[in-house]
Coordinates of C-alpha atoms in Angstrom, one line a residue:
X1 CA -106.0 -13.9 -99.4
X2 CA -103.8 -16.1 -101.5
X3 CA -100.2 -16.9 -100.5
X4 CA -97.5 -17.6 -103.1
X5 CA -96.0 -21.1 -102.4
X6 CA -92.6 -20.1 -103.7
X7 CA -92.3 -17.2 -101.2
X8 CA -93.4 -19.5 -98.4
X9 CA -90.7 -22.0 -99.3
X10 CA -88.0 -19.3 -99.4
X11 CA -89.1 -18.0 -96.0
X12 CA -88.6 -21.4 -94.4
X13 CA -85.4 -22.3 -96.2
X14 CA -83.5 -24.5 -93.8
X15 CA -80.1 -23.4 -95.1
X16 CA -80.8 -19.8 -94.4
X17 CA -82.2 -20.6 -91.0
X18 CA -79.0 -22.4 -90.1
X19 CA -76.9 -19.4 -91.0
X20 CA -79.0 -17.1 -88.9
X21 CA -79.0 -19.1 -85.7
X22 CA -75.7 -19.7 -83.9
X23 CA -76.1 -22.9 -82.0
X24 CA -73.7 -23.0 -79.0
X25 CA -72.6 -26.4 -77.6
X26 CA -73.8 -27.1 -74.1
X27 CA -71.5 -26.1 -71.3
X28 CA -69.8 -28.9 -69.3
X29 CA -71.6 -30.0 -66.2
X30 CA -71.3 -27.6 -63.2
X31 CA -69.3 -25.1 -65.3
X32 CA -70.5 -21.5 -65.4
X33 CA -69.1 -18.2 -66.5
X34 CA -68.0 -17.4 -62.9
X35 CA -65.9 -20.6 -63.0
X36 CA -64.3 -19.6 -66.3
X37 CA -63.4 -16.2 -64.9
X38 CA -61.7 -18.1 -62.0
X39 CA -59.4 -19.9 -64.3
X40 CA -58.3 -16.8 -66.2
X41 CA -56.4 -15.4 -63.2
X42 CA -53.8 -17.2 -61.0
X43 CA -55.3 -18.4 -57.7
X44 CA -54.0 -16.6 -54.6
X45 CA -53.4 -18.7 -51.5
X46 CA -53.1 -17.7 -47.9
X47 CA -49.7 -18.9 -46.7
X48 CA -50.5 -20.1 -43.2
X49 CA -54.2 -20.9 -43.7
X50 CA -55.0 -21.9 -47.3
X51 CA -58.7 -21.5 -48.0
X52 CA -58.5 -24.5 -50.4
X53 CA -58.3 -27.1 -47.7
X54 CA -61.0 -29.1 -46.0
X55 CA -60.8 -28.9 -42.2
X56 CA -61.6 -32.6 -41.9
X57 CA -58.3 -33.5 -43.4
X58 CA -56.1 -31.4 -41.0
X59 CA -55.6 -34.1 -38.4
X60 CA -54.7 -36.7 -41.0
X61 CA -52.1 -34.4 -42.5
X62 CA -50.2 -33.5 -39.3
X63 CA -49.5 -36.8 -37.7
X64 CA -45.7 -36.6 -38.2
X65 CA -45.1 -33.3 -36.6
X66 CA -47.4 -34.3 -33.8
X67 CA -45.4 -37.4 -33.2
X68 CA -42.1 -35.4 -33.0
X69 CA -43.7 -33.1 -30.4
X70 CA -44.9 -36.1 -28.3
X71 CA -41.4 -37.7 -28.4
X72 CA -39.8 -34.4 -27.3
X73 CA -42.2 -34.2 -24.3
X74 CA -41.5 -37.8 -23.3
X75 CA -37.7 -37.1 -23.5
X76 CA -38.0 -34.0 -21.3
X77 CA -40.2 -35.9 -18.7
X78 CA -37.6 -38.7 -18.7
X79 CA -34.8 -36.1 -18.2
X80 CA -36.6 -34.6 -15.2
X81 CA -37.2 -38.0 -13.6
X82 CA -33.5 -38.8 -13.9
X83 CA -32.7 -35.3 -12.5
X84 CA -34.7 -35.9 -9.3
X85 CA -33.9 -32.5 -7.8
X86 CA -35.8 -33.3 -4.6
X87 CA -33.4 -36.0 -3.5
X88 CA -30.2 -35.1 -5.3
X89 CA -30.3 -31.4 -4.4
X90 CA -31.7 -32.0 -0.9
X91 CA -34.8 -30.0 -1.6
X92 CA -33.1 -26.9 -3.0
X93 CA -35.5 -26.8 -5.9
X94 CA -38.0 -24.6 -7.7
X95 CA -41.7 -25.6 -7.6
X96 CA -41.1 -28.1 -4.8
X97 CA -44.7 -29.3 -5.1
X98 CA -43.6 -31.2 -8.2
X99 CA -41.5 -33.5 -6.0
X100 CA -39.2 -35.6 -8.2
X101 CA -40.1 -33.4 -11.2
X102 CA -39.2 -30.1 -9.6
X103 CA -36.6 -27.9 -11.2
X104 CA -33.1 -26.8 -10.3
X105 CA -32.6 -23.3 -8.7
X106 CA -32.7 -20.5 -11.2
X107 CA -29.1 -19.6 -10.4
X108 CA -28.2 -23.0 -11.8
X109 CA -30.7 -23.3 -14.7
X110 CA -32.7 -20.1 -15.6
X111 CA -34.8 -22.1 -18.0
X112 CA -36.5 -24.2 -15.3
X113 CA -34.8 -27.4 -16.1
X114 CA -32.4 -30.1 -14.9
X115 CA -28.8 -29.8 -13.7
X116 CA -25.8 -29.9 -16.0
X117 CA -24.8 -33.3 -14.8
X118 CA -28.3 -34.6 -15.7
X119 CA -28.0 -33.2 -19.2
X120 CA -24.6 -34.9 -19.5
X121 CA -26.1 -38.2 -18.4
X122 CA -29.0 -37.9 -20.9
X123 CA -26.7 -37.2 -23.8
X124 CA -25.9 -33.5 -24.1
X125 CA -22.8 -32.5 -26.1
X126 CA -19.5 -31.5 -24.5
X127 CA -16.2 -31.2 -26.2
X128 CA -14.3 -33.5 -23.9
X129 CA -16.8 -36.4 -24.3
X130 CA -16.4 -36.1 -28.1
X131 CA -12.7 -35.7 -28.5
X132 CA -11.4 -37.7 -25.5
X133 CA -14.2 -40.3 -24.9
X134 CA -15.3 -40.5 -28.5
X135 CA -19.0 -40.8 -27.5
X136 CA -20.4 -40.2 -31.0
X137 CA -23.8 -41.6 -29.9
X138 CA -24.4 -38.1 -28.4
X139 CA -24.8 -36.7 -31.9
X140 CA -28.2 -38.5 -32.0
X141 CA -29.4 -37.6 -28.4
X142 CA -28.3 -34.0 -28.6
X143 CA -31.2 -32.8 -30.9
X144 CA -33.7 -34.6 -28.7
X145 CA -33.0 -32.7 -25.4
X146 CA -34.3 -29.4 -24.1
X147 CA -32.6 -27.3 -21.5
X148 CA -35.7 -26.6 -19.5
X149 CA -39.4 -26.2 -19.4
X150 CA -39.3 -22.7 -20.8
X151 CA -37.1 -23.9 -23.7
X152 CA -39.5 -26.8 -24.2
X153 CA -42.7 -24.8 -24.4
X154 CA -41.3 -22.1 -26.7
X155 CA -39.6 -24.5 -29.0
X156 CA -42.5 -26.9 -29.4
X157 CA -45.0 -24.1 -29.8
X158 CA -43.0 -22.8 -32.7
X159 CA -42.5 -26.3 -34.2
X160 CA -46.3 -26.8 -34.1
X161 CA -46.9 -23.3 -35.7
X162 CA -44.4 -23.8 -38.5
X163 CA -44.2 -27.6 -38.9
X164 CA -47.9 -28.3 -39.2
X165 CA -48.2 -25.7 -41.9
X166 CA -45.3 -27.3 -43.9
X167 CA -46.8 -30.8 -43.4
X168 CA -50.2 -29.7 -44.6
X169 CA -48.8 -27.8 -47.6
X170 CA -46.1 -30.2 -48.8
X171 CA -46.9 -33.5 -47.1
X172 CA -45.4 -35.5 -44.2
X173 CA -42.6 -37.0 -46.2
X174 CA -41.1 -33.7 -47.2
X175 CA -41.6 -32.1 -43.8
X176 CA -40.1 -35.2 -42.1
X177 CA -37.0 -35.2 -44.3
X178 CA -36.4 -31.5 -43.6
X179 CA -36.9 -31.9 -39.9
X180 CA -34.6 -34.9 -39.5
X181 CA -31.8 -33.8 -41.9
X182 CA -31.8 -30.3 -40.5
X183 CA -31.5 -31.6 -36.9
X184 CA -28.6 -33.8 -37.9
X185 CA -26.7 -31.2 -39.8
X186 CA -27.3 -28.7 -37.0
X187 CA -25.9 -31.2 -34.6
X188 CA -22.7 -31.5 -36.7
X189 CA -22.3 -27.8 -36.8
X190 CA -22.7 -27.6 -33.1
X191 CA -20.1 -30.3 -32.5
X192 CA -17.6 -28.1 -34.4
X193 CA -18.1 -25.2 -31.9
X194 CA -19.1 -27.0 -28.7
X195 CA -17.1 -26.1 -25.6
X196 CA -16.5 -27.8 -22.2
X197 CA -19.9 -26.9 -20.8
X198 CA -22.9 -29.2 -21.8
X199 CA -25.4 -28.0 -24.4
X200 CA -28.5 -29.3 -26.1
X201 CA -29.7 -28.6 -29.6
X202 CA -33.4 -29.4 -30.1
X203 CA -33.7 -26.0 -31.8
X204 CA -31.8 -27.2 -34.8
X205 CA -34.9 -29.0 -36.2
X206 CA -37.1 -25.9 -35.6
X207 CA -34.7 -23.6 -37.4
X208 CA -34.6 -26.2 -40.3
X209 CA -38.4 -25.8 -40.6
X210 CA -38.0 -22.0 -40.5
X211 CA -35.4 -22.1 -43.2
X212 CA -37.5 -24.4 -45.4
X213 CA -40.6 -22.1 -44.8
X214 CA -38.6 -19.1 -45.9
X215 CA -37.4 -21.0 -49.0
X216 CA -40.9 -22.0 -49.9
X217 CA -42.2 -18.5 -49.4
X218 CA -39.6 -17.0 -51.7
X219 CA -40.1 -19.6 -54.4
X220 CA -43.9 -19.3 -54.4
X221 CA -44.0 -15.6 -53.7
X222 CA -46.5 -14.7 -56.4
X223 CA -49.1 -17.2 -55.4
X224 CA -49.6 -16.1 -51.8
X225 CA -51.8 -13.3 -50.5
X226 CA -50.3 -12.6 -47.1
X227 CA -46.6 -13.1 -47.9
X228 CA -45.3 -10.1 -46.0
X229 CA -47.2 -11.2 -42.9
X230 CA -45.7 -14.7 -43.3
X231 CA -42.2 -13.3 -43.8
X232 CA -42.6 -11.2 -40.7
X233 CA -43.7 -14.3 -38.7
X234 CA -40.7 -16.3 -39.8
X235 CA -38.3 -13.5 -38.9
X236 CA -40.0 -12.9 -35.5
X237 CA -39.9 -16.6 -34.6
X238 CA -36.3 -16.9 -35.7
X239 CA -35.1 -13.9 -33.7
X240 CA -37.0 -14.9 -30.6
X241 CA -35.6 -18.5 -30.6
X242 CA -32.1 -17.2 -31.4
X243 CA -32.2 -14.9 -28.3
X244 CA -33.3 -17.9 -26.3
X245 CA -30.3 -19.7 -27.4
X246 CA -28.0 -17.1 -25.7
X247 CA -29.0 -18.6 -22.3
X248 CA -27.1 -21.5 -20.7
X249 CA -27.3 -25.0 -22.1
X250 CA -29.0 -24.0 -25.4
X251 CA -26.8 -24.3 -28.4
X252 CA -27.2 -21.6 -31.1
X253 CA -24.8 -23.1 -33.6
X254 CA -27.2 -26.0 -34.1
X255 CA -29.8 -23.4 -34.9
X256 CA -27.6 -21.7 -37.4
X257 CA -26.7 -25.0 -39.1
X258 CA -30.3 -26.2 -39.1
X259 CA -31.5 -23.0 -40.7
X260 CA -29.0 -23.1 -43.5
X261 CA -29.6 -26.8 -44.2
X262 CA -33.4 -26.3 -44.0
X263 CA -33.3 -23.4 -46.5
X264 CA -31.2 -25.5 -49.0
X265 CA -33.5 -28.5 -48.5
X266 CA -36.6 -26.3 -49.0
X267 CA -35.1 -25.1 -52.2
X268 CA -34.9 -28.7 -53.4
X269 CA -38.2 -30.2 -52.1
X270 CA -40.6 -27.3 -51.6
X271 CA -41.0 -25.9 -55.1
X272 CA -44.8 -26.2 -55.1
X273 CA -47.4 -26.7 -52.4
X274 CA -49.6 -29.8 -52.3
X275 CA -53.0 -28.5 -53.3
X276 CA -55.8 -30.5 -51.6
X277 CA -59.4 -30.9 -52.5
X278 CA -61.4 -27.8 -53.2
X279 CA -65.0 -27.3 -52.2
X280 CA -67.5 -26.4 -55.0
X281 CA -68.1 -22.7 -55.1
X282 CA -71.3 -21.0 -56.2
X283 CA -70.2 -21.3 -59.8
X284 CA -69.7 -25.0 -59.4
X285 CA -66.1 -25.2 -60.4
X286 CA -64.8 -28.8 -60.0
X287 CA -61.7 -29.2 -57.9
X288 CA -59.8 -31.1 -60.6
X289 CA -60.0 -28.1 -62.9
X290 CA -58.5 -25.8 -60.3
X291 CA -55.9 -28.3 -59.3
X292 CA -54.7 -28.9 -62.9
X293 CA -54.6 -25.2 -63.6
X294 CA -52.4 -24.4 -60.5
X295 CA -50.1 -27.3 -61.3
X296 CA -49.6 -26.1 -64.9
X297 CA -48.8 -22.6 -63.7
X298 CA -46.3 -23.9 -61.2
X299 CA -44.6 -26.1 -63.8
X300 CA -44.1 -23.0 -66.0
X301 CA -42.8 -20.7 -63.3
X302 CA -41.1 -22.8 -60.7
X303 CA -39.3 -25.5 -62.6
X304 CA -35.7 -24.5 -61.8
X305 CA -33.4 -27.5 -62.3
X306 CA -30.2 -25.4 -62.0
X307 CA -31.4 -23.8 -58.8
X308 CA -32.3 -27.1 -57.3
X309 CA -29.1 -28.7 -58.4
X310 CA -27.0 -26.0 -56.8
X311 CA -29.0 -26.2 -53.6
X312 CA -28.6 -30.0 -53.3
X313 CA -24.9 -29.7 -54.1
X314 CA -24.4 -27.0 -51.4
X315 CA -26.3 -29.2 -48.9
X316 CA -24.1 -32.2 -49.7
X317 CA -20.9 -30.2 -49.3
X318 CA -22.1 -28.8 -46.0
X319 CA -23.1 -32.3 -44.7
X320 CA -19.8 -33.9 -45.8
X321 CA -17.6 -31.1 -44.6
X322 CA -19.2 -31.0 -41.1
X323 CA -19.1 -34.7 -40.8
X324 CA -15.4 -34.9 -41.7
X325 CA -14.7 -32.0 -39.3
X326 CA -16.4 -33.7 -36.4
X327 CA -14.7 -37.0 -37.0
X328 CA -11.3 -35.2 -37.1
X329 CA -12.1 -33.4 -33.9
X330 CA -11.7 -29.9 -35.3
X331 CA -12.5 -27.1 -32.8
X332 CA -13.6 -24.0 -34.8
X333 CA -13.3 -21.8 -31.7
X334 CA -9.5 -21.9 -32.2
X335 CA -10.0 -20.1 -35.6
X336 CA -12.8 -17.8 -34.5
X337 CA -12.4 -16.3 -31.0
X338 CA -15.6 -14.2 -31.1
X339 CA -17.9 -17.0 -32.4
X340 CA -18.7 -18.1 -28.8
X341 CA -20.6 -14.9 -28.3
X342 CA -23.1 -16.1 -30.9
X343 CA -24.0 -18.8 -28.4
X344 CA -23.6 -17.1 -25.0
X345 CA -23.9 -13.7 -23.6
X346 CA -21.8 -13.0 -20.4
X347 CA -23.8 -12.4 -17.3
X348 CA -23.4 -12.1 -13.5
X349 CA -25.1 -15.5 -13.2
X350 CA -22.9 -17.4 -15.7
X351 CA -19.7 -17.1 -17.7
X352 CA -19.0 -17.7 -21.4
X353 CA -15.3 -18.6 -20.8
X354 CA -14.3 -22.0 -21.9
X355 CA -12.5 -23.3 -18.8
X356 CA -12.6 -26.3 -16.4
X357 CA -13.9 -25.3 -13.0
X358 CA -12.2 -26.8 -9.9
X359 CA -13.2 -26.4 -6.3
X360 CA -11.7 -27.4 -3.0
X361 CA -14.0 -29.3 -0.6
X362 CA -13.8 -29.3 3.1
X363 CA -16.2 -31.3 5.4
X364 CA -16.7 -30.5 9.1
X365 CA -19.6 -30.8 11.6
X366 CA -22.1 -32.1 9.0
X367 CA -21.3 -29.3 6.7
X368 CA -19.5 -29.2 3.3
X369 CA -17.7 -26.1 2.1
X370 CA -17.0 -25.7 -1.6
X371 CA -14.4 -23.1 -2.6
X372 CA -13.7 -22.1 -6.2
X373 CA -10.0 -22.2 -7.0
X374 CA -10.3 -19.6 -9.7
X375 CA -12.1 -16.7 -7.9
X376 CA -12.1 -17.7 -4.3
X377 CA -15.9 -17.8 -4.0
X378 CA -17.3 -20.4 -1.6
X379 CA -20.5 -21.9 -0.4
X380 CA -21.4 -23.8 2.7
X381 CA -23.8 -26.7 2.4
X382 CA -25.7 -28.1 5.4
X383 CA -25.0 -31.7 4.4
X384 CA -22.1 -33.9 3.3
X385 CA -23.7 -36.7 1.5
X386 CA -23.4 -35.4 -2.1
X387 CA -22.3 -37.1 -5.3
X388 CA -19.3 -36.0 -7.3
X389 CA -21.6 -35.0 -10.3
X390 CA -23.6 -32.8 -8.0
X391 CA -20.4 -31.3 -6.6
X392 CA -19.3 -30.4 -10.1
X393 CA -22.6 -28.7 -10.7
X394 CA -22.3 -26.5 -7.6
X395 CA -18.7 -25.8 -8.4
X396 CA -19.7 -24.4 -11.8
X397 CA -22.2 -22.2 -10.2
X398 CA -19.8 -20.9 -7.6
X399 CA -17.0 -20.2 -10.1
X400 CA -19.3 -18.4 -12.5

């Protein structure tokens, strides 16, 4: 059978063959349709446990908060060594098996900690030492002290829970700045309200981290999956530690100042989380593609120069105002009589009244009798060799 050459040439015309076949360019390496679908929708992150982070980098990312925790533990151990309840209190201690590190009686310190005179010696805040003795160095020791073992465990557990998350998400520099600045501003606020009894303010830094966490959660609300759980966690930790601050020696005004300053600093520094390396999924999406996509989305939605400017301005005004007030010796309790109840709840074991306690001492037959001049309560001690600082501690307990 003969074939017409003209028809054969038309059937294999290259121009017609090119129009019929749609040649697609090869896809990029390791890029599939599942990867393309991933880029079409915003990536949702888990607030407290981002699934886009390699576990092997956790330790390297949390060195700063870990360092702060270690320093606080060392400071508390040094406080208990100086306290030396076994010898200074003549064995009237809790957990006597700890010897020198045993705690004062619960009637004196319900948080399992040192005496008031020891806290004074280690650098706690008291109005008289600021206004009369001008010991401004206490502004730097105040945020490093804990009132007791219970305060230490609860406070540092919350610092680890909140601080490590912030350091992983936003880096050690941002977390460190918020921690230190919130602690200092919280100390200044506490100095404006501090009374004649000693107080410590290590919770100011914790509340700064809580305020920054709340700020970061609000700013990045759309990109988190468990935002309501995270919000409930922040509220629960804040309320629990605030209630702890109603007990003796723990200052709640440092917590309030730390929370406000932490929120303002978080509004400035924590506008977008630090996205780390992403492991390849089944579709083979490269980590730089996801990272660039998230960053572009954040630039579009979270770039708020006015909001940041107002936040840094408010923080600057708060810092300057508190600093001037402390240097001028202003006592805010004179203008707010009920504010003291945000820091202390009256109890049978202690008083919230701001007053100097005085006791009459009488020694006879190897016994020492202390009598409170305010309410007539007295206590007989089976020894007479007692320091004046320890006498003042017992006088406060008797008068309360």
